[in-house]
Amino acid sequence: MCGIVGYIGAQSAASVVLHGLRQLEYRGYDSAGMAVINSDGALHVRREAGKLINLAQLLDQEPLQGQVGVGHTRWATHGPPCQRNAHPHRSVDGKLVVVQNGIVENFTELRQQLQLDGYTFHSDTDTEVIVHLIHRYYHNGSAGNLVNAVQRTLHDLKGPSAIVVLSQDAPDQLIAARLGNAGGVAIGQGEGEMFIASDIPAILRHTRQITFLENRQMAVITAQGAHYMDLEGSPLAKQSIQIEWNPLAAEKGEFRHFMQKEIYEQGRSLTDTLRGRLDFQQQRVMLDSLNLTDDQLRTLDKVTIVACGTSYYAGLVGKYLIEQVARLPVEVDYASEFRYRQPVVKPSHLVVAITQSGETVDTLAALEEARAHGALTVAIVNAVGSQAARVCDGLIYMQAGPEIGVASTKAFTASVTDLFLLAIYLGQARGTLDDARRAELIQAVAALPGLAGELLENAWQGNLYKDLAERFYQYRNFLYLGRGINFPIALEGALKLKEISYIHAEGYAAGEMKHGPIALIDQEMPTLVIAPRDSVYGKMISQIEQVKARGGLVLAVAHAADETIKAKADVVLPIPISHELLTPILAVMPLQILAYEIALRRGVDVDQPRNLAKSVTVE
Ligand code: F6R
């Protein structure tokens, strides 16, 4: 959840680290800090509460000069977000600093031991125990060997942690280490310079040659390169990978927010998602990276999808897709529930994890659980080279490009599209699709980016969403209703509004309305109804009637030319006509835009809404 950037080389460490932190601020924005070894050979630290801009202003007033440094943006786990708790944390003699992403689960016990040994704590964080432990081992037990002191400290820690250590006693090196699923530690190789980052957009403008640390691995990094080892000190030969992402894809360009950019680029991102995956001659889907044979797919008797948040809602759409197209039973589980409920998992099951970041701790743990029971595992993942991408039998990259806005948008539509491809792929292997049906589905998905582009272009050119936001931004509650394959879109639409506008919104299965929520309907609670012309269209029309009969306001996501809905709803949010199974991908877009425009008018920092972080690497 926190973001770490480290640099050693010939450039100004402060400017490389600050630029990198800007790319990672989506991970946490409670406070930020930096440490650099200045030309005087001493370690200097700057820390500030609040967003990165505060640290940048402090650095303008009190610059740091030097060629080795480390920085951090924080998402608070232990202790409130204030300067005292900002990283880097410093040893008692001021010579050593540590930044951490993760949690020290046994921190209370370690803190007590350290206090008995005479260490005074200056923050409420769990991280501070790490710096004092390293300091203690360094002076007592490791005989001044910093690498050894870090290794011994890591053996004492429980829980996931990614750390970077910098000491003025060893000014020509940075030490990075990773324990458990603490989120990524990417080490970038330059010419006479090296970089460390929690996520690759932070360093893409400098290098695309990246090596990732795995659980219980560490690296001693100098300007010339990195030495990799395990926590016992045995050397490791690790391969770097070349990252193909264009660094500009992680910039905002002409848009006001990343979220806005990511919404409006969905025509392009869906084209990328489909790239290389449709064989029009054979009318087949190609998913080579799935790495599973047709025989393996034929013997499956169940699919379980595990994910969190928006990715979980994508999984719910996936259930409809896979069950209808491949006729395999699908269960969808919150990863955070799956891992603790002793699920029944067998080798004949395929467990599909959906994760934009590839770092979500619960999703990674659910995958581990599935593997432990011998299930086949596949990850649908966006972040190239992330942990989820590395631990599964098979992989489907979303190919959506970096998603920086905290509220997920293009990763949602990419992952639903990938689930559609997976459903066809399973259907091909299992013989549940005849030629005509396969051709119908492939033609339909090929048309999707064009339809998305048309929807978004119309929205961009017109004033509909701005006017609606103006009209509705002060409402306190919204209800979202969907049925069938669009029920998860009601959940996702409500989540988008909640997280970036702080307005209460509830997503509900339309058929359940009469069983309770209908009591809420009045003029004060607008109802968003998702009603494309699909197999439950008639039911959704009745739903609209029922809300109207009780004096409610209805905003309907419907086909632009649907005169019936136009006559019944107060407002229509238009979507183009598509294959029924693809309507969720188009229907979610008006809801994303509406949430964005409402949040703007409420003055929320859309890309960094309060309390949230892009990668949830702690439980
Ligand atoms: C909501 C949102 C979150 C994420 C969730 C899972 O807009 O972004 O709900 O979907 O934290 O994240 P990933 O997909 O990275 O595992």
XYZ file of C-alpha atoms and ligand atoms in Angstrom:
635
model
C 0.000 0.000 0.000
C 2.868 2.341 0.748
C 5.186 3.332 -2.062
C 8.966 3.057 -1.921
C 11.541 4.485 -4.323
C 15.325 4.182 -4.033
C 18.121 5.511 -6.201
C 21.885 5.215 -6.424
C 23.924 6.632 -9.309
C 25.132 9.940 -10.653
C 21.887 11.913 -10.799
C 20.336 13.916 -7.978
C 18.781 11.230 -5.791
C 16.184 13.659 -4.449
C 14.807 14.473 -7.879
C 14.754 10.849 -9.113
C 13.102 9.697 -5.895
C 10.572 12.542 -5.848
C 9.562 11.899 -9.443
C 9.197 8.195 -8.665
C 7.102 8.901 -5.577
C 4.760 11.033 -7.697
C 4.065 7.970 -9.820
C 3.415 5.928 -6.678
C 1.355 8.400 -4.714
C -1.767 6.415 -5.631
C -0.480 3.763 -3.211
C -0.705 5.945 -0.137
C -0.884 9.646 0.564
C -1.024 10.079 4.321
C 2.541 11.383 4.563
C 5.791 11.226 2.658
C 9.501 11.375 3.365
C 12.955 11.027 1.932
C 16.523 10.390 3.100
C 19.629 11.228 1.092
C 23.303 10.939 1.898
C 24.521 14.455 1.130
C 27.904 15.337 -0.270
C 29.051 15.906 3.339
C 28.702 12.137 3.859
C 25.871 12.524 6.368
C 22.364 11.165 6.124
C 19.672 13.841 5.942
C 15.968 13.193 6.312
C 12.926 15.255 5.289
C 9.415 14.182 6.220
C 6.033 15.815 5.977
C 2.446 14.887 6.839
C -0.160 14.892 4.068
C 0.288 14.556 0.350
C 3.527 14.475 -1.537
C 3.218 18.116 -2.510
C 3.968 19.001 1.128
C 7.216 17.079 1.015
C 8.067 18.663 -2.348
C 7.576 22.129 -0.824
C 9.774 21.232 2.128
C 12.463 20.010 -0.256
C 12.302 23.341 -2.101
C 13.017 25.122 1.159
C 15.511 22.588 2.489
C 16.973 20.757 -0.513
C 18.780 17.439 -0.322
C 21.891 16.981 -2.428
C 23.483 13.639 -3.010
C 23.468 10.624 -5.304
C 21.958 7.973 -3.078
C 18.575 8.167 -1.447
C 15.302 6.546 -0.574
C 11.745 7.861 -0.329
C 8.333 6.719 0.814
C 4.644 7.591 0.558
C 2.645 6.219 3.439
C -0.728 4.560 3.881
C -1.053 4.424 7.639
C -1.395 1.072 9.380
C 0.091 1.796 12.818
C -0.277 5.309 14.141
C -2.045 8.351 12.719
C -0.849 10.103 9.566
C 1.440 12.806 10.938
C 5.030 13.873 10.483
C 6.266 11.841 13.466
C 4.973 8.647 11.841
C 6.199 9.429 8.328
C 8.990 7.293 6.876
C 11.983 7.062 6.666
C 12.519 6.065 10.287
C 15.898 6.716 11.738
C 18.196 4.901 14.139
C 19.111 6.483 17.479
C 22.515 7.614 16.186
C 20.884 9.089 13.067
C 23.142 7.089 10.745
C 20.677 4.562 9.426
C 17.196 4.804 7.898
C 14.523 2.289 6.938
C 11.403 2.596 4.803
C 8.845 -0.172 4.868
C 5.759 -1.372 3.045
C 3.901 -3.984 5.074
C 3.148 -4.834 8.662
C 5.266 -6.126 11.522
C 2.719 -8.400 13.159
C 4.840 -9.042 16.265
C 5.669 -5.391 16.689
C 4.297 -5.027 20.229
C 6.549 -7.789 21.514
C 9.603 -6.515 19.597
C 8.982 -2.979 20.778
C 8.849 -4.110 24.407
C 12.135 -6.011 24.049
C 13.811 -3.030 22.430
C 12.527 -0.692 25.128
C 13.995 -3.016 27.762
C 17.280 -2.719 25.869
C 17.075 1.051 26.228
C 15.682 2.071 22.832
C 13.391 5.089 22.869
C 10.628 5.216 20.293
C 9.759 8.446 18.522
C 6.816 7.229 16.453
C 3.778 4.961 16.773
C 4.776 2.903 13.759
C 5.693 -0.738 13.518
C 8.524 0.257 11.157
C 10.517 1.870 13.903
C 11.208 -1.540 15.467
C 12.964 -2.547 12.241
C 15.421 0.314 12.327
C 16.226 -0.247 15.997
C 16.665 -3.989 15.464
C 19.090 -3.412 12.594
C 20.957 -0.875 14.702
C 21.145 -3.293 17.621
C 22.429 -6.202 15.516
C 24.846 -3.936 13.659
C 26.538 -2.944 16.907
C 26.006 -6.158 18.757
C 26.179 -9.501 16.984
C 26.873 -8.610 13.373
C 30.194 -6.905 14.071
C 29.485 -3.921 11.872
C 28.257 -6.011 8.946
C 25.123 -4.182 7.804
C 23.923 -6.889 5.416
C 24.129 -9.453 8.186
C 22.322 -7.124 10.600
C 19.494 -6.708 8.093
C 19.255 -10.475 7.579
C 19.085 -11.147 11.300
C 16.446 -8.484 11.721
C 14.316 -9.976 8.963
C 14.414 -13.319 10.743
C 12.834 -11.625 13.765
C 9.929 -10.115 11.856
C 6.512 -11.718 11.449
C 4.155 -10.597 8.693
C 4.761 -9.249 5.216
C 7.372 -6.524 4.775
C 9.255 -4.909 1.939
C 12.062 -2.696 3.213
C 14.886 -0.539 1.955
C 17.806 0.340 4.203
C 20.315 3.156 3.782
C 23.240 3.842 6.101
C 25.843 6.558 6.093
C 28.370 3.913 7.197
C 27.818 2.213 3.816
C 27.041 5.193 1.565
C 27.632 3.353 -1.695
C 24.845 0.832 -1.276
C 21.149 0.377 -0.703
C 19.747 -2.832 0.760
C 16.304 -3.999 -0.339
C 14.498 -7.035 1.036
C 11.163 -8.706 0.861
C 9.297 -10.953 3.309
C 5.980 -12.526 2.312
C 3.348 -10.856 0.138
C 4.289 -7.302 0.999
C 3.867 -5.967 -2.494
C 6.427 -5.661 -5.190
C 10.084 -4.799 -4.917
C 11.254 -3.986 -8.434
C 14.953 -3.354 -8.998
C 15.769 -1.421 -12.149
C 19.116 -1.613 -13.901
C 20.501 1.541 -15.550
C 23.911 2.564 -16.922
C 25.973 3.203 -13.786
C 22.805 3.717 -11.769
C 20.217 1.519 -10.089
C 16.635 2.047 -9.003
C 14.271 0.457 -6.512
C 10.496 0.835 -6.614
C 7.351 -0.724 -5.228
C 5.852 -0.519 -8.697
C 7.455 -0.059 -12.075
C 5.777 3.174 -13.252
C 8.025 4.916 -10.699
C 11.166 4.054 -12.625
C 9.994 3.396 -16.185
C 11.294 6.704 -17.472
C 14.825 5.595 -16.452
C 14.899 1.885 -17.220
C 12.797 -0.999 -18.455
C 15.208 -3.721 -17.308
C 13.630 -4.950 -14.097
C 14.301 -7.717 -11.585
C 11.671 -8.551 -8.968
C 12.458 -9.744 -5.466
C 10.491 -12.773 -4.310
C 9.544 -13.763 -0.779
C 12.612 -14.027 1.525
C 15.003 -12.509 -0.969
C 17.186 -9.460 -0.681
C 19.522 -7.373 -2.800
C 22.584 -5.323 -2.042
C 22.551 -2.590 -4.644
C 25.386 -0.328 -5.739
C 25.494 2.052 -8.708
C 27.031 -0.768 -10.757
C 24.454 -3.485 -10.126
C 22.770 -5.719 -7.597
C 23.835 -8.831 -5.686
C 20.870 -11.021 -4.917
C 20.749 -13.434 -1.991
C 18.351 -15.221 0.287
C 17.974 -14.269 3.921
C 20.678 -16.759 4.893
C 23.117 -14.955 2.598
C 23.329 -17.623 -0.140
C 23.746 -15.918 -3.530
C 20.882 -16.107 -6.031
C 21.098 -15.880 -9.813
C 18.097 -13.804 -10.861
C 16.918 -12.893 -14.355
C 15.748 -9.437 -15.203
C 12.821 -8.896 -17.538
C 12.271 -6.241 -20.161
C 9.087 -4.266 -19.485
C 7.255 -3.141 -22.598
C 5.026 -0.457 -21.039
C 5.394 2.952 -22.524
C 6.298 5.385 -19.702
C 3.964 7.983 -21.243
C 1.068 5.623 -20.598
C 1.577 6.371 -16.919
C 1.284 10.159 -17.447
C -1.939 12.187 -17.265
C -1.452 14.074 -20.509
C -4.244 16.528 -21.323
C -6.637 15.081 -18.742
C -7.423 16.608 -15.390
C -7.192 13.316 -13.501
C -5.833 9.837 -14.147
C -9.302 8.463 -13.526
C -10.738 10.673 -16.258
C -7.991 9.619 -18.665
C -8.484 5.960 -17.816
C -12.253 6.176 -18.371
C -11.964 7.871 -21.733
C -9.182 5.631 -23.040
C -11.258 2.468 -22.715
C -11.830 2.242 -26.471
C -8.060 1.954 -26.864
C -7.475 -0.222 -23.814
C -10.089 -2.733 -24.986
C -8.383 -2.901 -28.379
C -5.141 -3.697 -26.531
C -6.878 -6.300 -24.389
C -8.026 -8.124 -27.513
C -4.722 -7.719 -29.342
C -3.300 -11.064 -30.477
C -6.179 -13.051 -29.013
C -8.725 -13.399 -31.805
C -8.121 -15.737 -34.724
C -10.699 -14.607 -37.285
C -9.855 -17.348 -39.774
C -10.460 -20.207 -37.419
C -13.000 -18.194 -35.394
C -11.155 -19.100 -32.206
C -9.774 -17.372 -29.150
C -6.034 -17.713 -28.549
C -4.805 -17.515 -24.970
C -1.332 -19.016 -25.195
C -0.166 -17.650 -21.852
C -2.928 -19.649 -20.174
C -0.477 -22.495 -20.290
C -3.136 -25.170 -19.804
C -3.791 -27.987 -22.256
C -7.210 -28.751 -23.712
C -7.064 -32.041 -21.810
C -6.604 -30.201 -18.539
C -9.500 -27.884 -19.391
C -11.752 -30.796 -20.366
C -11.352 -32.498 -17.003
C -12.305 -29.438 -14.966
C -15.525 -29.682 -13.032
C -15.613 -26.246 -11.404
C -14.215 -22.731 -11.675
C -13.718 -20.563 -8.605
C -13.014 -16.879 -9.087
C -11.287 -15.028 -6.249
C -10.765 -11.277 -6.100
C -11.434 -8.123 -4.081
C -13.420 -4.926 -4.678
C -13.982 -3.980 -8.283
C -12.102 -7.068 -9.437
C -14.576 -9.169 -7.452
C -17.461 -7.533 -9.321
C -15.708 -8.341 -12.594
C -15.598 -11.920 -11.297
C -19.371 -11.881 -10.727
C -19.861 -10.974 -14.395
C -17.426 -13.794 -15.192
C -19.734 -16.281 -13.482
C -22.541 -15.460 -15.923
C -20.127 -15.591 -18.870
C -18.419 -18.883 -18.062
C -21.606 -20.640 -17.012
C -23.472 -19.566 -20.146
C -20.685 -20.075 -22.647
C -18.666 -22.986 -21.244
C -21.389 -24.602 -19.114
C -19.081 -25.008 -16.133
C -20.293 -24.182 -12.608
C -18.612 -21.069 -11.247
C -18.307 -19.848 -7.686
C -17.110 -16.309 -6.992
C -15.556 -15.534 -3.654
C -14.066 -12.530 -1.954
C -10.419 -13.495 -1.662
C -10.451 -12.299 1.945
C -13.234 -14.793 2.755
C -11.968 -17.674 0.642
C -8.629 -17.830 2.409
C -10.142 -18.219 5.876
C -13.165 -20.431 5.309
C -11.457 -23.723 4.546
C -12.912 -23.862 1.036
C -13.436 -27.152 -0.735
C -10.795 -27.028 -3.479
C -9.797 -29.991 -5.625
C -7.285 -30.681 -8.395
C -10.214 -30.738 -10.824
C -10.943 -27.059 -10.060
C -9.640 -24.031 -11.861
C -9.088 -21.070 -9.545
C -9.015 -17.750 -11.367
C -7.653 -14.727 -9.499
C -8.493 -11.292 -10.850
C -6.231 -8.472 -9.745
C -5.263 -5.238 -11.421
C -2.234 -4.662 -9.224
C -1.210 -8.310 -8.930
C -0.298 -7.415 -5.354
C -3.509 -7.596 -3.326
C -2.499 -9.573 -0.283
C -5.795 -11.443 0.134
C -5.907 -12.437 -3.521
C -2.339 -13.720 -3.361
C -3.155 -15.683 -0.209
C -6.263 -17.169 -1.869
C -4.078 -18.297 -4.761
C -1.674 -19.926 -2.343
C -4.566 -21.728 -0.688
C -5.773 -22.959 -4.082
C -2.316 -24.179 -5.052
C -1.897 -25.940 -1.740
C -4.997 -27.994 -2.617
C -3.661 -28.858 -6.040
C -6.070 -26.711 -8.073
C -4.997 -25.230 -11.391
C -4.515 -21.493 -11.024
C -4.817 -18.649 -13.497
C -4.348 -14.933 -12.841
C -6.041 -12.189 -14.814
C -3.671 -9.380 -13.990
C -2.722 -5.951 -15.267
C 0.589 -5.056 -13.608
C 3.306 -6.660 -15.661
C 5.671 -8.876 -13.695
C 3.665 -8.511 -10.467
C 3.492 -11.242 -7.868
C 0.188 -12.727 -9.065
C 1.612 -12.941 -12.568
C 4.539 -14.946 -11.274
C 2.880 -17.533 -9.060
C 0.127 -18.995 -11.247
C 0.041 -21.922 -13.660
C -1.410 -19.647 -16.293
C -1.786 -15.983 -16.964
C -3.997 -13.592 -18.861
C -2.611 -10.078 -18.915
C -5.318 -7.429 -19.074
C -3.117 -5.456 -21.463
C -4.855 -2.270 -20.284
C -1.683 -0.259 -19.581
C -0.907 1.259 -16.183
C -3.939 2.197 -14.103
C -3.027 4.987 -11.696
C -6.378 6.437 -10.550
C -7.283 4.788 -7.254
C -10.787 3.953 -8.493
C -10.466 1.131 -10.967
C -12.101 1.720 -14.361
C -10.277 0.434 -17.426
C -8.959 -2.581 -15.513
C -12.567 -3.545 -14.778
C -13.613 -3.496 -18.430
C -10.385 -5.235 -19.461
C -10.860 -8.007 -16.924
C -14.490 -8.614 -17.925
C -13.319 -8.785 -21.543
C -10.646 -11.292 -20.527
C -13.271 -13.364 -18.736
C -15.340 -13.320 -21.919
C -12.301 -14.614 -23.833
C -11.652 -17.212 -21.144
C -15.273 -18.375 -21.350
C -14.954 -18.868 -25.109
C -11.586 -20.563 -24.685
C -13.023 -23.003 -22.143
C -16.014 -23.539 -24.424
C -13.705 -24.314 -27.367
C -11.732 -26.856 -25.363
C -14.791 -28.465 -23.807
C -16.883 -28.547 -26.977
C -19.778 -26.469 -25.625
C -19.726 -24.050 -28.560
C -20.688 -24.913 -32.090
C -19.047 -23.046 -34.972
C -21.878 -20.593 -35.404
C -21.986 -19.614 -31.731
C -18.199 -19.236 -31.605
C -18.254 -16.992 -34.668
C -21.110 -14.953 -33.170
C -19.202 -14.365 -29.921
C -15.933 -13.544 -31.651
C -17.571 -11.042 -34.011
C -19.337 -9.491 -31.037
C -16.221 -8.987 -28.962
C -14.273 -7.676 -31.962
C -16.868 -4.905 -32.277
C -16.605 -3.971 -28.600
C -13.754 -1.386 -28.691
C -15.527 0.513 -31.466
C -18.779 0.619 -29.480
C -16.949 1.718 -26.347
C -15.129 4.432 -28.334
C -18.460 5.697 -29.732
C -20.094 5.791 -26.270
C -17.149 7.638 -24.746
C -16.767 10.089 -27.611
C -20.453 11.062 -27.332
C -20.098 11.479 -23.582
C -16.950 13.610 -23.996
C -18.555 15.860 -26.620
C -21.877 16.358 -24.847
C -22.939 17.947 -21.577
C -25.200 15.198 -20.294
C -22.955 14.034 -17.446
C -21.931 17.522 -16.386
C -25.592 18.576 -16.231
C -26.563 15.464 -14.322
C -23.737 15.912 -11.865
C -24.814 19.518 -11.327
C -28.329 18.315 -10.619
C -27.457 15.381 -8.354
C -24.191 16.060 -6.577
C -25.834 17.128 -3.331
C -27.999 14.052 -2.945
C -27.034 11.879 0.020
C -28.111 8.404 -1.146
C -28.357 6.512 -4.410
C -29.699 3.082 -5.272
C -28.341 1.041 -8.207
C -30.366 -1.830 -9.639
C -29.377 -4.459 -12.165
C -30.463 -7.959 -13.021
C -28.823 -10.977 -14.617
C -25.413 -10.251 -16.072
C -25.853 -6.554 -15.225
C -26.493 -7.096 -11.530
C -22.722 -6.840 -10.811
C -22.737 -3.542 -12.727
C -25.163 -2.150 -10.164
C -22.668 -3.141 -7.457
C -19.741 -1.647 -9.336
C -21.612 1.576 -10.177
C -22.475 2.048 -6.503
C -18.887 1.348 -5.445
C -17.539 3.935 -7.889
C -19.839 6.611 -6.498
C -19.086 5.737 -2.863
C -15.337 5.679 -3.116
C -14.762 8.913 -4.987
C -17.693 11.102 -3.930
C -18.285 9.799 -0.378
C -22.008 9.555 -1.163
C -23.783 6.520 0.192
C -24.812 4.230 -2.664
C -26.173 0.717 -2.640
C -26.114 -1.797 -5.443
C -28.928 -4.325 -5.439
C -30.202 -7.217 -7.509
C -33.321 -5.704 -9.054
C -35.443 -8.758 -8.291
C -34.687 -8.311 -4.590
C -36.095 -4.779 -4.528
C -39.490 -5.877 -3.335
C -37.934 -7.787 -0.461
C -36.812 -4.691 1.420
C -35.052 -1.807 -0.311
C -38.252 -0.551 -1.954
C -39.026 0.987 1.445
C -36.214 3.459 0.829
C -37.668 4.913 -2.369
C -38.627 8.585 -2.319
C -37.727 11.835 -4.085
C -34.518 12.059 -2.095
C -33.029 8.809 -3.361
C -32.372 8.582 -7.112
C -32.363 5.060 -8.549
C -29.924 4.077 -11.279
C -31.442 1.268 -13.313
C -29.381 -0.754 -15.777
C -31.814 -1.728 -18.497
C -30.343 -2.646 -21.872
C -32.534 -4.729 -24.190
C -31.438 -8.076 -22.816
C -33.289 -11.173 -21.649
C -34.465 -9.472 -18.435
C -35.453 -6.184 -20.107
C -39.163 -6.694 -19.376
C -38.421 -7.231 -15.686
C -36.353 -4.055 -15.544
C -39.203 -2.082 -17.103
C -41.470 -3.289 -14.269
C -38.777 -2.226 -11.850
C -38.764 1.278 -13.275
C -42.560 1.386 -13.002
C -42.379 0.345 -9.365
C -39.875 3.058 -8.489
C -41.869 5.699 -10.377
C -45.106 4.576 -8.713
C -43.522 5.440 -5.382
C -42.432 8.896 -6.433
C -38.800 7.918 -7.079
C -36.428 9.395 -9.643
C -35.068 7.003 -12.265
C -31.846 7.328 -14.224
C -31.694 4.472 -16.704
C -28.650 3.093 -18.490
C -30.317 2.004 -21.725
C -29.947 1.915 -25.476
C -29.982 5.377 -26.984
C -32.948 4.612 -29.231
C -35.103 2.938 -26.592
C -38.304 4.993 -26.731
C -40.033 2.902 -24.046
C -37.379 3.714 -21.479
C -37.224 7.345 -22.586
C -40.917 7.643 -21.833
C -40.663 6.032 -18.422
C -37.324 7.128 -16.913
C -36.443 10.663 -15.818
C -33.048 10.474 -17.510
C -31.435 8.053 -19.974
C -27.685 7.363 -19.897
C -27.233 6.011 -23.418
C -25.213 2.974 -24.434
C -24.897 1.475 -27.925
C -26.491 -1.854 -28.821
C -24.139 -4.818 -28.358
C -24.224 -8.546 -27.776
C -26.117 -9.196 -24.538
C -23.111 -10.847 -22.863
C -21.038 -7.721 -23.490
C -23.541 -5.167 -22.172
C -21.895 -5.021 -18.714
C -18.709 -3.622 -20.270
C -20.592 -0.785 -21.927
C -23.146 -0.253 -19.156
C -20.485 0.435 -16.554
C -18.992 3.350 -18.501
C -21.847 5.860 -17.961
C -21.718 4.989 -14.253
C -17.966 5.637 -14.134
C -18.409 9.013 -15.844
C -21.312 10.023 -13.622
C -19.377 9.119 -10.462
C -16.375 11.093 -11.728
C -18.397 14.222 -12.559
C -20.255 14.125 -9.227
C -17.006 13.701 -7.298
C -15.507 16.712 -9.105
C -18.383 18.884 -7.957
C -17.992 17.680 -4.404
C -14.372 18.798 -4.425
C -12.917 15.345 -3.819
C -9.383 14.624 -4.972
C -10.615 12.017 -7.433
C -7.332 10.215 -7.957
C -6.592 10.036 -4.257
C -9.826 9.705 -2.286
C -9.494 9.599 1.469
C -8.446 6.413 3.287
C -7.894 4.421 0.088
C -4.799 3.083 -1.608
C -4.376 1.508 -5.001
C -2.611 -1.675 -3.938
C -3.899 -3.301 -0.795
C -0.844 -5.147 0.423
C -1.878 -5.391 4.069
C -4.754 -7.276 5.643
C -12.153 0.063 -6.499
C -10.863 -0.564 -6.489
C -10.627 -1.653 -5.518
C -9.788 -2.763 -6.164
C -9.432 -3.834 -5.132
C -8.674 -4.983 -5.743
O -12.244 1.037 -7.497
O -9.981 -0.197 -7.226
O -11.826 -2.148 -5.013
O -10.518 -3.316 -7.212
O -8.667 -3.249 -4.120
O -7.481 -4.553 -6.323
P -6.694 -5.463 -7.342
O -7.542 -5.604 -8.561
O -5.426 -4.705 -7.614
O -6.445 -6.778 -6.682
